[in-house]
mmCIF file of C-alpha atoms in Angstrom:
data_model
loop_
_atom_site.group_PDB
_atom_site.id
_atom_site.type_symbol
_atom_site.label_atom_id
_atom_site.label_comp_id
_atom_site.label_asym_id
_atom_site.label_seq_id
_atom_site.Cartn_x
_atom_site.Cartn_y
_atom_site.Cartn_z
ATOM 1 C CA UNK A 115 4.448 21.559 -16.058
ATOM 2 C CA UNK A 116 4.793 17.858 -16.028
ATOM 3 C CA UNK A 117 6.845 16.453 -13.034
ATOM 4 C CA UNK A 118 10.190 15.422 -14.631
ATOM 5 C CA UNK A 119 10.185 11.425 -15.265
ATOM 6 C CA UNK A 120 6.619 10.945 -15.257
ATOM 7 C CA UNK A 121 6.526 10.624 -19.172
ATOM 8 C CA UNK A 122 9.544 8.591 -19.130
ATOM 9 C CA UNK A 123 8.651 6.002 -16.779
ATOM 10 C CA UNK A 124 4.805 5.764 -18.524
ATOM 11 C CA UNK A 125 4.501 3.254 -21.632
ATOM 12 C CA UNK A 126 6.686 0.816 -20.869
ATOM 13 C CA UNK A 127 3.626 -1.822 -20.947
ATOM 14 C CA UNK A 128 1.701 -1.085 -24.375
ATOM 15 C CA UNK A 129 -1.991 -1.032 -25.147
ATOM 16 C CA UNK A 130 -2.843 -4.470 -26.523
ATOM 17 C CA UNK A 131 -5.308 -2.613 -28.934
ATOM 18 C CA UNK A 132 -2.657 -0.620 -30.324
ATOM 19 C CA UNK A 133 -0.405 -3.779 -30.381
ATOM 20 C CA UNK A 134 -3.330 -5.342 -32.855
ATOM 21 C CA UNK A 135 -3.438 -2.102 -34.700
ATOM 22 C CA UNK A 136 -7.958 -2.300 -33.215
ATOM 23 C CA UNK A 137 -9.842 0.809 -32.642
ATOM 24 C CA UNK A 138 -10.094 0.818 -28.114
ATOM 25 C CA UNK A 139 -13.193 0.562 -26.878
ATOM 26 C CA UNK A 140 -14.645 3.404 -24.305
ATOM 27 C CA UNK A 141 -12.537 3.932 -21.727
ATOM 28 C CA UNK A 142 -14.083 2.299 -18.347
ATOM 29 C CA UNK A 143 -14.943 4.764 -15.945
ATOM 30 C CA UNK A 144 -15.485 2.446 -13.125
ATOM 31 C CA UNK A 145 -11.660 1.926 -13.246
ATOM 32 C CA UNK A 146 -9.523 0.882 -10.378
ATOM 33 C CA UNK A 147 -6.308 3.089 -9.457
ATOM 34 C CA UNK A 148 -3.804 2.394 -6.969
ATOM 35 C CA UNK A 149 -0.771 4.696 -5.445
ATOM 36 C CA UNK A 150 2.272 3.222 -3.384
ATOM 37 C CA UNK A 151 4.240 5.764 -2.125
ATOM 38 C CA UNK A 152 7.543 4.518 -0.466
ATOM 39 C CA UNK A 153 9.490 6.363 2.086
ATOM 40 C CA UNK A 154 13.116 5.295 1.547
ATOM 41 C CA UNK A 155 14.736 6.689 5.008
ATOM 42 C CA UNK A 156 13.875 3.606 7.301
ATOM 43 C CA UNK A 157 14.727 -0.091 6.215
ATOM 44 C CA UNK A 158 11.983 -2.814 5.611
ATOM 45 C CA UNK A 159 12.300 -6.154 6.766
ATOM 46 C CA UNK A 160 10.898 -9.210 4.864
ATOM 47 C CA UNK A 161 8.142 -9.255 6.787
ATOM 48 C CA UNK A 162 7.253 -5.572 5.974
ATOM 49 C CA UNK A 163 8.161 -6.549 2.408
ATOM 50 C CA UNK A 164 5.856 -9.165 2.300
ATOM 51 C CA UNK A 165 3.315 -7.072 3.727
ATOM 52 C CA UNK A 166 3.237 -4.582 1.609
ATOM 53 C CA UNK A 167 3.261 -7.222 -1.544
ATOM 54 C CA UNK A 168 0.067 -8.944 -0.055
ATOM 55 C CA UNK A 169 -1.640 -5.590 0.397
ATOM 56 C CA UNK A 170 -1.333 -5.074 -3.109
ATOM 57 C CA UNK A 171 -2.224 -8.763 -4.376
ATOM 58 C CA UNK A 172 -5.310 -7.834 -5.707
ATOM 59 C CA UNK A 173 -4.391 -5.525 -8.286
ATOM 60 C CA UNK A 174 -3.769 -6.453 -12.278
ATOM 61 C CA UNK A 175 -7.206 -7.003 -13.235
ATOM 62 C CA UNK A 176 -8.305 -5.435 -16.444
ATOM 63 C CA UNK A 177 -8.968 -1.429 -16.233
ATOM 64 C CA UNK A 178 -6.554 -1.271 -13.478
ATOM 65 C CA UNK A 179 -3.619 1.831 -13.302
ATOM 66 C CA UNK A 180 -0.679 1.499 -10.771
ATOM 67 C CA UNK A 181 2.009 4.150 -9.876
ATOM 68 C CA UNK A 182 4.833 3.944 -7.492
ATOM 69 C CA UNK A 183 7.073 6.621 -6.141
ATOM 70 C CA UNK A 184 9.243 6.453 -3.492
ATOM 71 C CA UNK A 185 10.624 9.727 -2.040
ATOM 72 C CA UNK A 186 13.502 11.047 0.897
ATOM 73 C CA UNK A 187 14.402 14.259 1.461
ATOM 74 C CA UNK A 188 15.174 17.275 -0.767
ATOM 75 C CA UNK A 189 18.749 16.700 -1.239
ATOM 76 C CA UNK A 190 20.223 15.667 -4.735
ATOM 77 C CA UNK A 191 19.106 12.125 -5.870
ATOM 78 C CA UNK A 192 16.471 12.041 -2.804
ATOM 79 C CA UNK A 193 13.437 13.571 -4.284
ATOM 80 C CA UNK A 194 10.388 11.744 -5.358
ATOM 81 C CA UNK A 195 10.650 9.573 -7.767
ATOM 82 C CA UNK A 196 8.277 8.044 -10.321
ATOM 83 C CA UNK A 197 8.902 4.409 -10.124
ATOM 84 C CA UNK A 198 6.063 2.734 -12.199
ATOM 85 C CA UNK A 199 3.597 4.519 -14.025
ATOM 86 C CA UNK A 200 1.243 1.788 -15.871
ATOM 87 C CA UNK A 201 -2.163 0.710 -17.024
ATOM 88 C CA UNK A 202 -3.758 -2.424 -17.600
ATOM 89 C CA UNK A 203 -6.452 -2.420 -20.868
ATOM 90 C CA UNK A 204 -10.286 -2.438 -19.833
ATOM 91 C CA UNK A 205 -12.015 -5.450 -21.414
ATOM 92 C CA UNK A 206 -14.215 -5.316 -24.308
ATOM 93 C CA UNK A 207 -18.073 -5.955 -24.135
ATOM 94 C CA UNK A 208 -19.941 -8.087 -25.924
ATOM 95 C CA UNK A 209 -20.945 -5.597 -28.777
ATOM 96 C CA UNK A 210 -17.208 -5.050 -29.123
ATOM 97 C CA UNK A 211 -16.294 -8.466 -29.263
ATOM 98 C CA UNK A 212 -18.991 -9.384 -31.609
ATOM 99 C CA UNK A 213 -17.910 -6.925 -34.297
ATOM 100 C CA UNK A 214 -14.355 -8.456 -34.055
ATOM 101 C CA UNK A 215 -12.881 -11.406 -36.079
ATOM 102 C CA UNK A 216 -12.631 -14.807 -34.452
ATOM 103 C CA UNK A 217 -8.774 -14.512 -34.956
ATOM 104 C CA UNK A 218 -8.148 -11.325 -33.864
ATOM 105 C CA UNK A 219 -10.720 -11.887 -31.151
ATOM 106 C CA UNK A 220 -8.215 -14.396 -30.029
ATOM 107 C CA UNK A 221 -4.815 -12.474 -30.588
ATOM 108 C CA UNK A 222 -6.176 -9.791 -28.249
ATOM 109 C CA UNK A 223 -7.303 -12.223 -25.163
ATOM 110 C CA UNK A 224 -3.736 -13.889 -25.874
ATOM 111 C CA UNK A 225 -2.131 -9.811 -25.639
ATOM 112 C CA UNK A 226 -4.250 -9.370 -22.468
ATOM 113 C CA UNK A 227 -2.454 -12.219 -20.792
ATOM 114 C CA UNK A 228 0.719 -11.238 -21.905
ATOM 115 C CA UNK A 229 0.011 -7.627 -21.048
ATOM 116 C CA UNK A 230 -0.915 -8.613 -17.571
ATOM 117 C CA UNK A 231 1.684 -11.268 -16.924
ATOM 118 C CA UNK A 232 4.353 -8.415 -17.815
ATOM 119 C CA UNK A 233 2.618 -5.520 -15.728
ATOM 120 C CA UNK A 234 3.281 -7.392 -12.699
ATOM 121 C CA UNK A 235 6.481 -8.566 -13.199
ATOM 122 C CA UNK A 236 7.574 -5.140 -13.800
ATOM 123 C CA UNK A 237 5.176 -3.644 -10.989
ATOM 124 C CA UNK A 238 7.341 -6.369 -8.329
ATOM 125 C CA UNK A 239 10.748 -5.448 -9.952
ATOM 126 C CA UNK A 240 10.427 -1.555 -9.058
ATOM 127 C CA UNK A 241 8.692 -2.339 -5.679
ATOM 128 C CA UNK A 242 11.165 -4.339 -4.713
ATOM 129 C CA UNK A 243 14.042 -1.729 -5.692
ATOM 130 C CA UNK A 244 11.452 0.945 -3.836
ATOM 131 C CA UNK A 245 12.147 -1.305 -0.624
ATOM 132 C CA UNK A 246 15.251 -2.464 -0.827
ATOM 133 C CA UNK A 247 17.135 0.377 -2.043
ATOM 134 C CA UNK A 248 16.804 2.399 1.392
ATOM 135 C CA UNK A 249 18.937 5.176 3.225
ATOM 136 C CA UNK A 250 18.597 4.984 6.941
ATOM 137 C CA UNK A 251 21.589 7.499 7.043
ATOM 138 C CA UNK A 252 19.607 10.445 5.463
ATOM 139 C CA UNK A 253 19.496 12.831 8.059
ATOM 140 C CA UNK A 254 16.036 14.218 6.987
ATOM 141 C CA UNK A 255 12.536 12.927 5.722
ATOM 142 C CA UNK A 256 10.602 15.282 3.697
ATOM 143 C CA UNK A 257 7.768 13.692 4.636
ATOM 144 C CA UNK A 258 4.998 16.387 4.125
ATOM 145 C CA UNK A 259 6.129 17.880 1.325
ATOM 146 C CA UNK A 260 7.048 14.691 -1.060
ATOM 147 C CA UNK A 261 3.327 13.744 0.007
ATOM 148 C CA UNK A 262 1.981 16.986 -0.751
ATOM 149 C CA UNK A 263 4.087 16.996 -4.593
ATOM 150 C CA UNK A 264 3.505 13.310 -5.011
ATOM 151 C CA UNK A 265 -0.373 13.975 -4.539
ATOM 152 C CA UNK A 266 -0.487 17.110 -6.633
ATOM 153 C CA UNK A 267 1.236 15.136 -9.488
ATOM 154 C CA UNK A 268 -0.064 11.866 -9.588
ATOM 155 C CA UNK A 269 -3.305 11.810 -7.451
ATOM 156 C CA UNK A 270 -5.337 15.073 -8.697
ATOM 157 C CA UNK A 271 -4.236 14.429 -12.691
ATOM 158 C CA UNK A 272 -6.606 11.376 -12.692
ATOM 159 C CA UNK A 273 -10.291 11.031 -13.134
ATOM 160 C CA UNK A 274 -10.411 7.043 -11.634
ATOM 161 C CA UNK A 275 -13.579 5.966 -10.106
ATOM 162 C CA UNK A 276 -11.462 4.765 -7.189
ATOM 163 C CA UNK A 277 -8.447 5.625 -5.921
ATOM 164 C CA UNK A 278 -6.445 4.235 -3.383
ATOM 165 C CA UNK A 279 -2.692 5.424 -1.907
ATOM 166 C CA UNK A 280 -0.936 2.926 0.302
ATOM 167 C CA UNK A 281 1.703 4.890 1.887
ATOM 168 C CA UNK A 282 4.389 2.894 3.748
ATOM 169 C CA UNK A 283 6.039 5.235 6.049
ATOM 170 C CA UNK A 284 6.909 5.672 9.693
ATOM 171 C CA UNK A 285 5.465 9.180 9.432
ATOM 172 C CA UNK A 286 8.101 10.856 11.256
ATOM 173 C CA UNK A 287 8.699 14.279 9.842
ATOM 174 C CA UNK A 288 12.696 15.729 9.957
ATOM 175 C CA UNK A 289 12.738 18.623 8.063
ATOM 176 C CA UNK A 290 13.682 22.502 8.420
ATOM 177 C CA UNK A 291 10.701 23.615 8.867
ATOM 178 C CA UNK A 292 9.196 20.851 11.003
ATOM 179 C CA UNK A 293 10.452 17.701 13.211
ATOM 180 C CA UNK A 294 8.627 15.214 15.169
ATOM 181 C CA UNK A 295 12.049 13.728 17.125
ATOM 182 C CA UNK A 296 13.108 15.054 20.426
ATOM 183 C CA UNK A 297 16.513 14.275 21.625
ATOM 184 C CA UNK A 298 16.712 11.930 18.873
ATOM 185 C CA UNK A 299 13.697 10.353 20.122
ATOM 186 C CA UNK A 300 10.351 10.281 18.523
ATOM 187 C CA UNK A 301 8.437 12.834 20.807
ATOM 188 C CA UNK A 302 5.172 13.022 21.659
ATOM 189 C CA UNK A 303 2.886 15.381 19.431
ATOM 190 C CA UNK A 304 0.007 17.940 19.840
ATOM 191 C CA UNK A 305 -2.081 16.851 16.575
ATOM 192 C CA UNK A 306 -3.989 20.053 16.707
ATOM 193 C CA UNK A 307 -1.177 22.080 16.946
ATOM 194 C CA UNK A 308 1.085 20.656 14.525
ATOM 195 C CA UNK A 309 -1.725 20.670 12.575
ATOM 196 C CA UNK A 310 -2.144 24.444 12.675
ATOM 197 C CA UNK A 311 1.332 24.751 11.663
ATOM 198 C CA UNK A 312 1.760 22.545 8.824
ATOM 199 C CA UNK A 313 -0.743 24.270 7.363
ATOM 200 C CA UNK A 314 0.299 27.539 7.504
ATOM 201 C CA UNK A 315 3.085 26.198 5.906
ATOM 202 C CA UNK A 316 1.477 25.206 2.953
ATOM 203 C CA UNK A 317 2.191 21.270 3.576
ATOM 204 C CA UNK A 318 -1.374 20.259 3.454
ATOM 205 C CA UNK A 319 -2.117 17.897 0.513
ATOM 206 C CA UNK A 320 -4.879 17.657 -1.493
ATOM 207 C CA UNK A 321 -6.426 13.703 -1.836
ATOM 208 C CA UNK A 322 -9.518 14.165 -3.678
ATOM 209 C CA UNK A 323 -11.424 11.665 -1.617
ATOM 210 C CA UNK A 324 -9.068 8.831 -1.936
ATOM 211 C CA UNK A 325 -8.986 6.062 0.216
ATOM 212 C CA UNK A 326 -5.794 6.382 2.523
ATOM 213 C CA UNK A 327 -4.139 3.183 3.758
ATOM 214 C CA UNK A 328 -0.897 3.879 5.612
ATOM 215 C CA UNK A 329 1.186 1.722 7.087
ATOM 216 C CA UNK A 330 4.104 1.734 9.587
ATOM 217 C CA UNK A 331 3.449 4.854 12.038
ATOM 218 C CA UNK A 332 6.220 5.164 14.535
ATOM 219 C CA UNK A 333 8.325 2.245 13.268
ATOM 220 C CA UNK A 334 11.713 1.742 15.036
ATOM 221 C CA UNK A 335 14.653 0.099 13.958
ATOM 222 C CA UNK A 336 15.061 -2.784 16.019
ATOM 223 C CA UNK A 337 17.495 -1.882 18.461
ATOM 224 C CA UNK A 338 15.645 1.455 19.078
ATOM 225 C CA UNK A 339 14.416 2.441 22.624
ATOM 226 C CA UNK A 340 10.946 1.280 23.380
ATOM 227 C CA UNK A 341 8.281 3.460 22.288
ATOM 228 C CA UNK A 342 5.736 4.484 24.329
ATOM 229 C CA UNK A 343 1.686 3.792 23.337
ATOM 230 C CA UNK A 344 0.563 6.763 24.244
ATOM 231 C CA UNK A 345 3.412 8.767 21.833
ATOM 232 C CA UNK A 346 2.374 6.420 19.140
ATOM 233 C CA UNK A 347 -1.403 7.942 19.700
ATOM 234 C CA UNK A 348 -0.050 11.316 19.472
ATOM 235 C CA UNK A 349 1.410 10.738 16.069
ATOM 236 C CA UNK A 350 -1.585 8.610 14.642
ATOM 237 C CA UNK A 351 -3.368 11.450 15.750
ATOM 238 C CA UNK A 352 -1.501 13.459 13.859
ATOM 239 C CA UNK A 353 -1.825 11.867 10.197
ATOM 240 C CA UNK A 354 -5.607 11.220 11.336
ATOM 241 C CA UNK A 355 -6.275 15.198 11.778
ATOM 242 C CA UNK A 356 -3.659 15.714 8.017
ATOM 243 C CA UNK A 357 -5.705 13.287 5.901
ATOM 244 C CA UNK A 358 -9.457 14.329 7.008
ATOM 245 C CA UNK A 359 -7.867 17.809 5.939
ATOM 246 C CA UNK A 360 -6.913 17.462 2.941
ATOM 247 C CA UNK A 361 -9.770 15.453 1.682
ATOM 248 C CA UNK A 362 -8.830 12.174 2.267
ATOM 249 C CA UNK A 363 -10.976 8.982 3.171
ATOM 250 C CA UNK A 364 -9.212 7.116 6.050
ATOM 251 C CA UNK A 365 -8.971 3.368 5.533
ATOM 252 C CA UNK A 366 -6.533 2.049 7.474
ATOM 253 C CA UNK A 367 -3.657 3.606 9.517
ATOM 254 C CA UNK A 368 -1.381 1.299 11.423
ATOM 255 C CA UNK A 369 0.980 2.155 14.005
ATOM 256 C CA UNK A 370 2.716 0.377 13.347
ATOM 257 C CA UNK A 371 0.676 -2.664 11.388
ATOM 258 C CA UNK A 372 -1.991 -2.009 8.980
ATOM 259 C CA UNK A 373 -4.867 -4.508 9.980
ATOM 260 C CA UNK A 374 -6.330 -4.988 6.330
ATOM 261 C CA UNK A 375 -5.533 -7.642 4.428
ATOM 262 C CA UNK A 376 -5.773 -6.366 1.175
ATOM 263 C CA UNK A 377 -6.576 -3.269 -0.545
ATOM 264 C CA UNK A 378 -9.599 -3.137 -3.022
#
């Protein structure tokens, strides 16, 4: 079963080769995909905003697909939620072009701008509603299983050459079943225990060897006690142990700052 919204929010951008009514040439299997999954319980300043914006900057070239969820807990109008769901066209080659018509030749590298220019104004809109629109108040994060759904439904349905997920988090965990706060307090962790149990309770998601970037472990609201390092390691220890698990390729995890640049 599809997850509901995800063939609502697709399409919004269209194929410039249906646009032109032209046949689309192989699809490009060295294609670029990119996830940004946004956890809605802790608020971002501009500074994380504009983080999170430059980690992305590289992506809108041609071939390129881009979803974005954000996700709270499992109450009513706090489960994930498919943002944007959109792909950019993969460029013709040369035999292509050649059997093409000088004008429509040119009305498709004229859709291609337009296509792009319109992917990424739509792309910024819905990231910027992803971290704006936050609820510090929810008393619980569903942090385990909204990654576990959002991977199962998003990450594993595509065949991309590469795949990246950026997930911007503070990776504290507040459920039923499982909490990583102590007297309201973020406490410190046994990663190999905590391990153990998450997955006997089924909470360990599959990532098909995609390239994890995560960014804000153990973020605190600014008036918030101060932290200490060696809890911090405890819980970066933690999503270190969860990702090599479940298949992922560890990029960058920053607790809390991510020390890339960008993400290719």
């Amino acid at each position: 079963m599809p997850w509901p919204g995800t063939q609502a929010i697709a399409g919004e951008i269209r194929s410039c080769y249906e646009i032109n009514n032209l046949a689309a040439p192989a699809k490009d299997k060295s294609a670029r995909a990119l996830y940004i999954f946004i956890d809605t319980t802790m608020p971002y300043d501009n500074a994380i905003k504009n983080k999170v914006r430059q980690l992305i900057g590289n992506w809108g070239r041609a071939g390129d697909m881009v979803k974005l969820a954000r996700f709270a807990a499992g109450l009513r109008g706090k489960y994930p939620e498919l943002l944007f769901a959109e792909s950019l066209d993969s460029m013709p080659d040369e035999t292509y072009l050649y059997n093409l018509r000088r004008i429509d030749k040119q009305t498709l590298f004229e859709c291609f701008d337009t296509q792009k220019t319109r992917f990424l104004q739509v792309l910024n809109e819905r990231l910027n509603t992803a971290l704006t629109e936050v609820d510090s108040e929810t008393p619980r994060t569903e942090l385990l299983f909204a990654l576990r759904e959002l991977s199962q439904q998003l990450i594993l349905t595509t065949d991309a050459a590469v795949r990246n997920v950026l997930i911007v988090s503070d990776g504290m965990e507040n459920s039923a079943a499982l909490s990583f706060y102590k007297n309201k307090k973020i406490g410190a962790i046994d990663p190999q225990r905590t391990i153990a149990k998450v997955r006997k309770l089924g909470l360990i998601a599959n990532w098909k060897n995609t390239n994890i970037y995560m960014y804000g472990i153990g973020l605190m609201p600014k008036d918030a006690p101060y932290v200490k390092a060696a809890i911090l390691e405890t819980l970066r220890g933690f999503w270190e142990r969860y990702f090599v698990e479940g298949n992922g390729l560890i990029r960058g995890l920053g607790a809390p700052d991510l020390f890339v640049t960008t993400i290719d």
